[in-house]
């Protein structure tokens, strides 16, 4: 198992109170596996990704749980120890390609420094590796483009550069935080194709964070659906999408018009997600849930069947067919 | 997460938010209190001080350069000593404060009005008018205020109104630039487009919708500019090209003590200087706090 | 970038022209040029001769033409007090002022950038609060009074440092400077410190603001995710970004330092152009005032131009804008 | 039936001229030219009363500009805009104002589309009061009714925008538009900034309002899924031009233009699992330097010589279905989906 996260809790200690952004999240990613982490804004999916790399900004911090990378717990490691992992064993790609590259440094500088942050190699060798990585992500004439600055690239090309930087050390795990959300559909497809190919060719594990079930469906082996800081349902992609059991997952699927036939009515989930500071006890979804009963006042434990897991007292198993 | 914490800081009224922001910091609260005390002193002080320092009948040349806590020929105690002409330093400082503050506030308010009007005009009309106004602003901001004020006063000569004029000329551009920048940001927002598509009149959009949203930088810069103006006036008066001797400000009082400083008669310069510092420092602290509360991204200076 | 430079250069020329016009109008049209340009103790015959010689009987436009032509040749008339060309007086005193301004700028940068970094990296800490309150104090201290206090403390009470004059100067690389001798250095410390304090506060604030605005940006987080050391992130990623605004402001502030040298030079009797200006204003030595204004304004404009060029070279978004 | 709005050969150019320094540089031999962006390039679009037209395109294709022209916020550079069959530029003042009020926009960003310093009461009530459509004393009642209509709690009347969530703000924006009794609503990416569960709520609200108030919509979006759901007719824009337009059923059943086909096959849906991504190649060209001939030819798998030279015009290929592709004039050659587009259609 490349990564195993157990009962992760990441809290933000603000003046107004403790915001439990991630509240007891467990999942695992095997070698070469793609995990799709899906949720709406504020569900804690990005914070989960940052927690793995130890990159949560204050006032937030990991308040509990374990993050096992090849069996070794990363929680509690010093920044110095984490740094040797970041970019080397675990890399990350960000959402906004316009903001992830430093505007005043050339692509070459930003790539060479990444190589040399972990490996003692000459500048020439680091440069050669940078050219190779740019080629892998499909940047035409990488040797020339290396001298360019970020503003000379389009959004899609910048995201390719960011992926190339993440690839420099052939990491075992890449955490991708909504890397195609800011891109157009045709460009998104290009990036997805690049990522899919790379993951297959190098056997890299991937956590793909997205709000879009459709993107994840096309890419991921397994899916984890997050709501209000918890994973409410997880399993094989086909299982979760063909027979979802959590009312939230079902609601999410029926909210996206692209998933429905033309003319089929949308069934929105009523209300809105509770803010991280105002979450009451019990199942966080119960106030919006069509199946909620008095039982939901207590937080449901995880239930499981054939690797399909959910946190719900009223799983919609009969519905699933 | 930032959006979350942000929402708690925001509140309805801009003035309430400003005041709460100031009171949220002990430092700024003290500074605001000092500002208010000094303003009250400037307004009511002349009625309370022991002496009218510019009434020749009230001063006695034999009392010149008395150190603090001395008794005069007529028996009154000069808490802060006397200056070269035998004036009570404390009384002279209260009168000086009045002049300094008056010039600073007055020029600040005029500059604010002129700058805001020109900045809004530039942002609203765009095109040539914008280019013209902004070139002028660039021109003004390209030179240090003190140099421009020096140039102007070297040409105009001394006088209260001339100093006010010079200070307005060197300050308006700051306001114009800030207001234009803020107005341009607002103009690009969709609520302005919405207002236009709802058929609201242009003046209504400009003054009713955009101007209130441009207020924070105006207020912050206004505060800091008043402090600047007071400081600049003092400097000009110190150099002997600002206010005439008949309208002594704190700067002139300090200048009077310059020659005697080396012979150890420190009080003639030190006390008015401390008062000037207290005034400018406390205004700047309040302004800095306002900047933090109202507009964290406002550019420096 | 060529276009950028053409634009800025032509704008600069325009500003110089505008300033000359303003100074001309100020001296010739508002004031009485006879009073301004001719010593008050001149006899009637001398005045008449001077009016003709100066062309004051001609139209204003013609006079401006003459003024401009003379100014282009560096001829601003003769000082009544020193009885030598105003321009040469300015150039004699200029090195002292430049020296003072350079040293002050160096102090401001060497202390200001590290202090601003410290404050910006630990926002709202006690260190930050202290540094920032100190910088507001630095803004607020009236420059002239602060100079007097420095003299009072370090010259009068402690007797450590001289209070006035430039002291001995020596030569380094053929440049005459006070930095070459201990005496010169001792004379330089107080005025340079006095001049530097305001700019120091400014550099601290700029650096801190820059750090605070850059640190939360995605590319810093991405740099961390790449496994870069904090040291590299701050010294390369953050510094390169905040250097751009700092260079601009510092360049502009160098002009400010020259202007503010007027105050410092007056207090510390530093023999630079600032003291010359104030002395000339006091004794109505107008040709020197005019020469000062035009020389300083011209210097200024070209400093600003240089800053713009450096700025555009530092920022790839401007430098490369035409190749796109 | 008279169309409600009819755009005929509408163009919109944004020009950034050369200043004196650039002209001087060009005189000295520098290679610079005036920058002209053809945001909208000869577009015709007709919208009938009660219709929902979906306008789809990727970023920079000019769909928002076209929307603003049709809303009367932005003037066109060329072409004619008709409102109920009459040229808008020739309307008398009062009628022009009425036409303008009858077209209202719903914006994308729920944050910047509401004035942060005004209460909900003012935001919704200001325009109707200013136009004398309601007396000041009756305004609160009207605003309350509108708030209820769009699903907001009327007790929030005196709150400010920042006290609401994104979805609620979008409802406020809708109420503000409805306050002046519009007939035509332009939705410019009105749901794309919202979370999917909220997006569905707002889409349903749009459809309810259409039923109740007989509204006509121009629904601008980059999301084909949303457009498929809501539209009666669909128009696809690419680099300032409409490349295909058809009634929605026909459109999704038999898309014709190669760009449309690519777009449709690339919309991610949950029906396609662990798929092989087969994207259309190349970047979206800059509108500053659009390709010659057919704008899509550099990325088109079927492009041939004529596509590089001649701009294809919109031709009817079935009833009400128009497409701008030269392949349609070559029997048996028309583009067919490389991958079945059933996923979305």
PDB file of N, CA and C in Angstrom, chain B residues 27 135 139 141-144 146-147 150-151 154-155 231 234-235 238-239 241 251 254 257-258 261-262 266 269-270 273-274 276-277 280-281 284-285 288 291-292 296-297 300-301, chain C residues 11 15 18 26-27 124 129 133 136-137 140-142 144-145 148-149 151-152 156 202 205 209 213 252-253 255-256 259-260 262-263 266-267 281 286 292-293 296-297 300 304:
ATOM      1  N   UNK B  27      -3.085  49.936  21.074  1.00  0.00           N
ATOM      2  CA  UNK B  27      -2.179  50.961  20.589  1.00  0.00           C
ATOM      3  C   UNK B  27      -2.959  52.047  19.853  1.00  0.00           C
ATOM      4  N   UNK B 135      -1.489  61.839 -16.303  1.00  0.00           N
ATOM      5  CA  UNK B 135      -0.135  62.337 -16.598  1.00  0.00           C
ATOM      6  C   UNK B 135       0.256  63.384 -15.558  1.00  0.00           C
ATOM      7  N   UNK B 139       3.226  63.219 -12.901  1.00  0.00           N
ATOM      8  CA  UNK B 139       4.182  64.323 -12.819  1.00  0.00           C
ATOM      9  C   UNK B 139       4.349  64.759 -11.367  1.00  0.00           C
ATOM     10  N   UNK B 141       3.584  63.075  -8.626  1.00  0.00           N
ATOM     11  CA  UNK B 141       4.093  62.033  -7.744  1.00  0.00           C
ATOM     12  C   UNK B 141       5.545  61.703  -8.057  1.00  0.00           C
ATOM     13  N   UNK B 142       6.016  62.132  -9.224  1.00  0.00           N
ATOM     14  CA  UNK B 142       7.404  61.879  -9.576  1.00  0.00           C
ATOM     15  C   UNK B 142       8.365  62.693  -8.736  1.00  0.00           C
ATOM     16  N   UNK B 143       7.864  63.725  -8.098  1.00  0.00           N
ATOM     17  CA  UNK B 143       8.748  64.580  -7.299  1.00  0.00           C
ATOM     18  C   UNK B 143       8.402  64.484  -5.824  1.00  0.00           C
ATOM     19  N   UNK B 144       9.409  64.551  -4.965  1.00  0.00           N
ATOM     20  CA  UNK B 144       9.111  64.515  -3.535  1.00  0.00           C
ATOM     21  C   UNK B 144       8.315  65.752  -3.140  1.00  0.00           C
ATOM     22  N   UNK B 146       8.296  67.542  -0.592  1.00  0.00           N
ATOM     23  CA  UNK B 146       8.994  68.652   0.050  1.00  0.00           C
ATOM     24  C   UNK B 146       9.673  69.533  -1.000  1.00  0.00           C
ATOM     25  N   UNK B 147      10.140  68.891  -2.084  1.00  0.00           N
ATOM     26  CA  UNK B 147      10.816  69.669  -3.126  1.00  0.00           C
ATOM     27  C   UNK B 147       9.814  70.567  -3.848  1.00  0.00           C
ATOM     28  N   UNK B 150       8.852  73.343  -1.608  1.00  0.00           N
ATOM     29  CA  UNK B 150       9.958  74.297  -1.566  1.00  0.00           C
ATOM     30  C   UNK B 150       9.956  75.193  -2.790  1.00  0.00           C
ATOM     31  N   UNK B 151       9.815  74.545  -3.969  1.00  0.00           N
ATOM     32  CA  UNK B 151       9.794  75.297  -5.221  1.00  0.00           C
ATOM     33  C   UNK B 151       8.700  76.338  -5.194  1.00  0.00           C
ATOM     34  N   UNK B 154       9.319  79.034  -2.626  1.00  0.00           N
ATOM     35  CA  UNK B 154      10.424  79.887  -3.039  1.00  0.00           C
ATOM     36  C   UNK B 154       9.922  80.909  -4.052  1.00  0.00           C
ATOM     37  N   UNK B 155       8.958  80.485  -4.868  1.00  0.00           N
ATOM     38  CA  UNK B 155       8.410  81.398  -5.871  1.00  0.00           C
ATOM     39  C   UNK B 155       7.323  82.293  -5.294  1.00  0.00           C
ATOM     40  N   UNK B 231       3.525  67.639   9.160  1.00  0.00           N
ATOM     41  CA  UNK B 231       4.968  67.476   9.171  1.00  0.00           C
ATOM     42  C   UNK B 231       5.635  68.384   8.145  1.00  0.00           C
ATOM     43  N   UNK B 234       5.583  72.005   9.171  1.00  0.00           N
ATOM     44  CA  UNK B 234       6.579  72.274  10.204  1.00  0.00           C
ATOM     45  C   UNK B 234       7.961  72.396   9.583  1.00  0.00           C
ATOM     46  N   UNK B 235       8.264  71.498   8.643  1.00  0.00           N
ATOM     47  CA  UNK B 235       9.567  71.533   8.004  1.00  0.00           C
ATOM     48  C   UNK B 235       9.776  72.841   7.249  1.00  0.00           C
ATOM     49  N   UNK B 238      10.243  75.595   9.601  1.00  0.00           N
ATOM     50  CA  UNK B 238      11.565  75.499  10.196  1.00  0.00           C
ATOM     51  C   UNK B 238      12.609  76.096   9.259  1.00  0.00           C
ATOM     52  N   UNK B 239      12.460  75.790   7.967  1.00  0.00           N
ATOM     53  CA  UNK B 239      13.426  76.290   6.990  1.00  0.00           C
ATOM     54  C   UNK B 239      13.269  77.788   6.746  1.00  0.00           C
ATOM     55  N   UNK B 241      10.690  79.227   5.215  1.00  0.00           N
ATOM     56  CA  UNK B 241       9.960  79.609   4.019  1.00  0.00           C
ATOM     57  C   UNK B 241       8.493  79.242   4.122  1.00  0.00           C
ATOM     58  N   UNK B 251       6.610  74.188  14.103  1.00  0.00           N
ATOM     59  CA  UNK B 251       7.877  74.165  13.375  1.00  0.00           C
ATOM     60  C   UNK B 251       8.701  75.409  13.658  1.00  0.00           C
ATOM     61  N   UNK B 254      10.190  75.365  17.141  1.00  0.00           N
ATOM     62  CA  UNK B 254      11.369  74.506  17.221  1.00  0.00           C
ATOM     63  C   UNK B 254      12.568  75.233  16.635  1.00  0.00           C
ATOM     64  N   UNK B 257      14.464  77.522  18.806  1.00  0.00           N
ATOM     65  CA  UNK B 257      15.366  76.965  19.802  1.00  0.00           C
ATOM     66  C   UNK B 257      16.636  76.394  19.215  1.00  0.00           C
ATOM     67  N   UNK B 258      16.712  76.374  17.875  1.00  0.00           N
ATOM     68  CA  UNK B 258      17.837  75.717  17.220  1.00  0.00           C
ATOM     69  C   UNK B 258      19.172  76.303  17.659  1.00  0.00           C
ATOM     70  N   UNK B 261      20.175  75.511  21.283  1.00  0.00           N
ATOM     71  CA  UNK B 261      20.281  74.104  21.635  1.00  0.00           C
ATOM     72  C   UNK B 261      21.711  73.737  22.036  1.00  0.00           C
ATOM     73  N   UNK B 262      22.666  74.273  21.259  1.00  0.00           N
ATOM     74  CA  UNK B 262      24.054  73.904  21.494  1.00  0.00           C
ATOM     75  C   UNK B 262      24.558  74.434  22.829  1.00  0.00           C
ATOM     76  N   UNK B 266      17.781  73.306  26.066  1.00  0.00           N
ATOM     77  CA  UNK B 266      17.126  72.327  25.216  1.00  0.00           C
ATOM     78  C   UNK B 266      15.624  72.542  25.106  1.00  0.00           C
ATOM     79  N   UNK B 269      13.393  73.877  22.087  1.00  0.00           N
ATOM     80  CA  UNK B 269      13.138  73.023  20.919  1.00  0.00           C
ATOM     81  C   UNK B 269      12.503  71.690  21.274  1.00  0.00           C
ATOM     82  N   UNK B 270      12.904  71.139  22.421  1.00  0.00           N
ATOM     83  CA  UNK B 270      12.495  69.764  22.705  1.00  0.00           C
ATOM     84  C   UNK B 270      10.992  69.654  22.926  1.00  0.00           C
ATOM     85  N   UNK B 273       8.839  70.070  19.875  1.00  0.00           N
ATOM     86  CA  UNK B 273       9.132  68.921  19.013  1.00  0.00           C
ATOM     87  C   UNK B 273       8.394  67.689  19.479  1.00  0.00           C
ATOM     88  N   UNK B 274       8.398  67.466  20.804  1.00  0.00           N
ATOM     89  CA  UNK B 274       7.689  66.296  21.335  1.00  0.00           C
ATOM     90  C   UNK B 274       6.199  66.395  21.051  1.00  0.00           C
ATOM     91  N   UNK B 276       4.780  67.997  18.547  1.00  0.00           N
ATOM     92  CA  UNK B 276       4.611  67.741  17.117  1.00  0.00           C
ATOM     93  C   UNK B 276       4.687  66.242  16.833  1.00  0.00           C
ATOM     94  N   UNK B 277       5.678  65.590  17.469  1.00  0.00           N
ATOM     95  CA  UNK B 277       5.844  64.153  17.274  1.00  0.00           C
ATOM     96  C   UNK B 277       4.607  63.396  17.757  1.00  0.00           C
ATOM     97  N   UNK B 280       1.765  63.881  15.159  1.00  0.00           N
ATOM     98  CA  UNK B 280       1.949  63.164  13.891  1.00  0.00           C
ATOM     99  C   UNK B 280       1.951  61.654  14.120  1.00  0.00           C
ATOM    100  N   UNK B 281       2.626  61.220  15.169  1.00  0.00           N
ATOM    101  CA  UNK B 281       2.733  59.795  15.481  1.00  0.00           C
ATOM    102  C   UNK B 281       1.353  59.194  15.745  1.00  0.00           C
ATOM    103  N   UNK B 284      -0.665  58.946  12.591  1.00  0.00           N
ATOM    104  CA  UNK B 284      -0.145  57.875  11.746  1.00  0.00           C
ATOM    105  C   UNK B 284      -0.514  56.492  12.264  1.00  0.00           C
ATOM    106  N   UNK B 285      -0.511  56.330  13.601  1.00  0.00           N
ATOM    107  CA  UNK B 285      -0.894  55.028  14.168  1.00  0.00           C
ATOM    108  C   UNK B 285      -2.348  54.724  13.842  1.00  0.00           C
ATOM    109  N   UNK B 288      -2.584  53.915  10.155  1.00  0.00           N
ATOM    110  CA  UNK B 288      -2.034  52.601   9.855  1.00  0.00           C
ATOM    111  C   UNK B 288      -3.025  51.503  10.236  1.00  0.00           C
ATOM    112  N   UNK B 291      -5.781  51.399   7.754  1.00  0.00           N
ATOM    113  CA  UNK B 291      -5.330  50.739   6.539  1.00  0.00           C
ATOM    114  C   UNK B 291      -5.459  49.217   6.687  1.00  0.00           C
ATOM    115  N   UNK B 292      -5.057  48.756   7.857  1.00  0.00           N
ATOM    116  CA  UNK B 292      -5.095  47.325   8.107  1.00  0.00           C
ATOM    117  C   UNK B 292      -6.533  46.800   8.128  1.00  0.00           C
ATOM    118  N   UNK B 296      -6.472  45.912   3.376  1.00  0.00           N
ATOM    119  CA  UNK B 296      -5.138  45.365   3.603  1.00  0.00           C
ATOM    120  C   UNK B 296      -4.251  45.461   2.370  1.00  0.00           C
ATOM    121  N   UNK B 297      -4.852  45.629   1.199  1.00  0.00           N
ATOM    122  CA  UNK B 297      -4.013  45.594   0.007  1.00  0.00           C
ATOM    123  C   UNK B 297      -3.630  46.983  -0.512  1.00  0.00           C
ATOM    124  N   UNK B 300       1.650  50.961  -0.331  1.00  0.00           N
ATOM    125  CA  UNK B 300       2.366  51.806   0.631  1.00  0.00           C
ATOM    126  C   UNK B 300       2.451  53.238   0.118  1.00  0.00           C
ATOM    127  N   UNK B 301       2.626  54.158   1.019  1.00  0.00           N
ATOM    128  CA  UNK B 301       2.735  55.584   0.725  1.00  0.00           C
ATOM    129  C   UNK B 301       1.443  56.166   0.221  1.00  0.00           C
TER     130      UNK B 301
ATOM    131  N   UNK C  11       8.497  61.109 -22.500  1.00  0.00           N
ATOM    132  CA  UNK C  11       7.751  61.722 -21.396  1.00  0.00           C
ATOM    133  C   UNK C  11       8.684  62.529 -20.513  1.00  0.00           C
ATOM    134  N   UNK C  15       8.570  66.450 -19.464  1.00  0.00           N
ATOM    135  CA  UNK C  15       8.503  66.956 -18.092  1.00  0.00           C
ATOM    136  C   UNK C  15       9.582  68.014 -17.857  1.00  0.00           C
ATOM    137  N   UNK C  18       8.363  71.082 -19.345  1.00  0.00           N
ATOM    138  CA  UNK C  18       7.275  71.655 -18.554  1.00  0.00           C
ATOM    139  C   UNK C  18       7.817  72.367 -17.320  1.00  0.00           C
ATOM    140  N   UNK C  26       7.258  81.199 -13.071  1.00  0.00           N
ATOM    141  CA  UNK C  26       7.377  81.566 -11.661  1.00  0.00           C
ATOM    142  C   UNK C  26       8.311  82.746 -11.480  1.00  0.00           C
ATOM    143  N   UNK C  27       9.441  82.685 -12.145  1.00  0.00           N
ATOM    144  CA  UNK C  27      10.460  83.712 -11.913  1.00  0.00           C
ATOM    145  C   UNK C  27      10.175  84.980 -12.706  1.00  0.00           C
ATOM    146  N   UNK C 124       2.170  39.743  13.098  1.00  0.00           N
ATOM    147  CA  UNK C 124       1.457  39.871  14.380  1.00  0.00           C
ATOM    148  C   UNK C 124       2.233  39.333  15.579  1.00  0.00           C
ATOM    149  N   UNK C 129       5.290  43.599  15.645  1.00  0.00           N
ATOM    150  CA  UNK C 129       4.655  44.791  16.208  1.00  0.00           C
ATOM    151  C   UNK C 129       5.693  45.856  16.540  1.00  0.00           C
ATOM    152  N   UNK C 133       5.798  49.407  14.703  1.00  0.00           N
ATOM    153  CA  UNK C 133       5.578  50.642  15.451  1.00  0.00           C
ATOM    154  C   UNK C 133       6.801  51.543  15.292  1.00  0.00           C
ATOM    155  N   UNK C 136       6.575  53.309  12.040  1.00  0.00           N
ATOM    156  CA  UNK C 136       5.628  54.436  12.051  1.00  0.00           C
ATOM    157  C   UNK C 136       6.273  55.625  12.756  1.00  0.00           C
ATOM    158  N   UNK C 137       6.996  55.333  13.818  1.00  0.00           N
ATOM    159  CA  UNK C 137       7.703  56.405  14.528  1.00  0.00           C
ATOM    160  C   UNK C 137       8.705  57.066  13.571  1.00  0.00           C
ATOM    161  N   UNK C 140       7.019  59.387  11.433  1.00  0.00           N
ATOM    162  CA  UNK C 140       6.389  60.519  12.110  1.00  0.00           C
ATOM    163  C   UNK C 140       7.385  61.541  12.614  1.00  0.00           C
ATOM    164  N   UNK C 141       8.618  61.098  12.901  1.00  0.00           N
ATOM    165  CA  UNK C 141       9.591  62.033  13.451  1.00  0.00           C
ATOM    166  C   UNK C 141       9.826  63.166  12.469  1.00  0.00           C
ATOM    167  N   UNK C 142       9.585  64.413  12.892  1.00  0.00           N
ATOM    168  CA  UNK C 142       9.892  65.521  11.990  1.00  0.00           C
ATOM    169  C   UNK C 142      11.410  65.520  11.752  1.00  0.00           C
ATOM    170  N   UNK C 144      13.688  67.520  10.768  1.00  0.00           N
ATOM    171  CA  UNK C 144      14.588  68.569  11.281  1.00  0.00           C
ATOM    172  C   UNK C 144      14.752  68.465  12.796  1.00  0.00           C
ATOM    173  N   UNK C 145      13.658  68.147  13.471  1.00  0.00           N
ATOM    174  CA  UNK C 145      13.709  68.046  14.934  1.00  0.00           C
ATOM    175  C   UNK C 145      14.543  66.826  15.338  1.00  0.00           C
ATOM    176  N   UNK C 148      18.057  67.727  15.188  1.00  0.00           N
ATOM    177  CA  UNK C 148      18.460  68.522  16.351  1.00  0.00           C
ATOM    178  C   UNK C 148      18.645  67.630  17.569  1.00  0.00           C
ATOM    179  N   UNK C 149      17.772  66.665  17.709  1.00  0.00           N
ATOM    180  CA  UNK C 149      17.891  65.767  18.859  1.00  0.00           C
ATOM    181  C   UNK C 149      19.173  64.926  18.764  1.00  0.00           C
ATOM    182  N   UNK C 151      21.917  65.829  17.348  1.00  0.00           N
ATOM    183  CA  UNK C 151      23.020  66.716  17.724  1.00  0.00           C
ATOM    184  C   UNK C 151      23.069  66.872  19.239  1.00  0.00           C
ATOM    185  N   UNK C 152      21.887  67.112  19.822  1.00  0.00           N
ATOM    186  CA  UNK C 152      21.826  67.348  21.260  1.00  0.00           C
ATOM    187  C   UNK C 152      22.394  66.143  22.020  1.00  0.00           C
ATOM    188  N   UNK C 156      26.238  67.286  21.896  1.00  0.00           N
ATOM    189  CA  UNK C 156      26.258  68.171  23.064  1.00  0.00           C
ATOM    190  C   UNK C 156      26.416  67.372  24.357  1.00  0.00           C
ATOM    191  N   UNK C 202      10.339  53.381   5.311  1.00  0.00           N
ATOM    192  CA  UNK C 202       9.631  53.060   4.084  1.00  0.00           C
ATOM    193  C   UNK C 202      10.047  51.688   3.542  1.00  0.00           C
ATOM    194  N   UNK C 205       8.514  48.886   5.558  1.00  0.00           N
ATOM    195  CA  UNK C 205       7.087  48.673   5.277  1.00  0.00           C
ATOM    196  C   UNK C 205       6.877  48.010   3.930  1.00  0.00           C
ATOM    197  N   UNK C 209       5.157  44.436   3.477  1.00  0.00           N
ATOM    198  CA  UNK C 209       3.950  44.281   2.671  1.00  0.00           C
ATOM    199  C   UNK C 209       4.180  43.278   1.554  1.00  0.00           C
ATOM    200  N   UNK C 213       2.220  39.803   1.078  1.00  0.00           N
ATOM    201  CA  UNK C 213       1.375  39.545  -0.085  1.00  0.00           C
ATOM    202  C   UNK C 213       1.860  38.352  -0.883  1.00  0.00           C
ATOM    203  N   UNK C 252      12.885  56.105  -6.786  1.00  0.00           N
ATOM    204  CA  UNK C 252      12.168  57.363  -6.599  1.00  0.00           C
ATOM    205  C   UNK C 252      12.631  58.030  -5.310  1.00  0.00           C
ATOM    206  N   UNK C 253      12.884  57.209  -4.304  1.00  0.00           N
ATOM    207  CA  UNK C 253      13.264  57.763  -3.013  1.00  0.00           C
ATOM    208  C   UNK C 253      14.654  58.374  -3.039  1.00  0.00           C
ATOM    209  N   UNK C 255      15.684  60.330  -5.221  1.00  0.00           N
ATOM    210  CA  UNK C 255      15.355  61.723  -5.485  1.00  0.00           C
ATOM    211  C   UNK C 255      14.857  62.412  -4.227  1.00  0.00           C
ATOM    212  N   UNK C 256      14.007  61.703  -3.506  1.00  0.00           N
ATOM    213  CA  UNK C 256      13.486  62.237  -2.253  1.00  0.00           C
ATOM    214  C   UNK C 256      14.611  62.569  -1.290  1.00  0.00           C
ATOM    215  N   UNK C 259      16.155  65.745  -2.146  1.00  0.00           N
ATOM    216  CA  UNK C 259      15.290  66.855  -1.747  1.00  0.00           C
ATOM    217  C   UNK C 259      15.330  67.057  -0.242  1.00  0.00           C
ATOM    218  N   UNK C 260      15.224  65.950   0.492  1.00  0.00           N
ATOM    219  CA  UNK C 260      15.204  66.071   1.951  1.00  0.00           C
ATOM    220  C   UNK C 260      16.560  66.476   2.509  1.00  0.00           C
ATOM    221  N   UNK C 262      18.000  68.951   1.870  1.00  0.00           N
ATOM    222  CA  UNK C 262      17.867  70.377   2.193  1.00  0.00           C
ATOM    223  C   UNK C 262      17.782  70.567   3.696  1.00  0.00           C
ATOM    224  N   UNK C 263      16.932  69.767   4.342  1.00  0.00           N
ATOM    225  CA  UNK C 263      16.718  69.912   5.780  1.00  0.00           C
ATOM    226  C   UNK C 263      17.963  69.459   6.552  1.00  0.00           C
ATOM    227  N   UNK C 266      20.922  71.717   6.228  1.00  0.00           N
ATOM    228  CA  UNK C 266      20.759  72.959   6.971  1.00  0.00           C
ATOM    229  C   UNK C 266      21.117  72.752   8.446  1.00  0.00           C
ATOM    230  N   UNK C 267      20.639  71.653   8.999  1.00  0.00           N
ATOM    231  CA  UNK C 267      20.864  71.422  10.422  1.00  0.00           C
ATOM    232  C   UNK C 267      22.317  71.067  10.713  1.00  0.00           C
ATOM    233  N   UNK C 281      17.857  81.173  -0.916  1.00  0.00           N
ATOM    234  CA  UNK C 281      16.491  81.679  -0.759  1.00  0.00           C
ATOM    235  C   UNK C 281      16.490  82.801   0.274  1.00  0.00           C
ATOM    236  N   UNK C 286      18.411  84.611  -6.440  1.00  0.00           N
ATOM    237  CA  UNK C 286      17.499  83.854  -7.276  1.00  0.00           C
ATOM    238  C   UNK C 286      18.157  83.026  -8.380  1.00  0.00           C
ATOM    239  N   UNK C 292      19.335  75.554  -9.172  1.00  0.00           N
ATOM    240  CA  UNK C 292      19.107  74.383  -8.322  1.00  0.00           C
ATOM    241  C   UNK C 292      17.892  73.602  -8.798  1.00  0.00           C
ATOM    242  N   UNK C 293      16.790  74.344  -8.964  1.00  0.00           N
ATOM    243  CA  UNK C 293      15.548  73.670  -9.327  1.00  0.00           C
ATOM    244  C   UNK C 293      15.694  72.903 -10.631  1.00  0.00           C
ATOM    245  N   UNK C 296      18.158  69.891 -10.253  1.00  0.00           N
ATOM    246  CA  UNK C 296      17.601  68.794  -9.461  1.00  0.00           C
ATOM    247  C   UNK C 296      16.459  68.110 -10.208  1.00  0.00           C
ATOM    248  N   UNK C 297      15.603  68.900 -10.829  1.00  0.00           N
ATOM    249  CA  UNK C 297      14.480  68.312 -11.558  1.00  0.00           C
ATOM    250  C   UNK C 297      14.994  67.439 -12.702  1.00  0.00           C
ATOM    251  N   UNK C 300      16.360  64.273 -11.304  1.00  0.00           N
ATOM    252  CA  UNK C 300      15.232  63.507 -10.879  1.00  0.00           C
ATOM    253  C   UNK C 300      14.576  62.704 -11.943  1.00  0.00           C
ATOM    254  N   UNK C 304      14.336  58.702 -12.407  1.00  0.00           N
ATOM    255  CA  UNK C 304      13.076  57.981 -12.602  1.00  0.00           C
ATOM    256  C   UNK C 304      13.111  57.142 -13.868  1.00  0.00           C
TER     257      UNK C 304
END
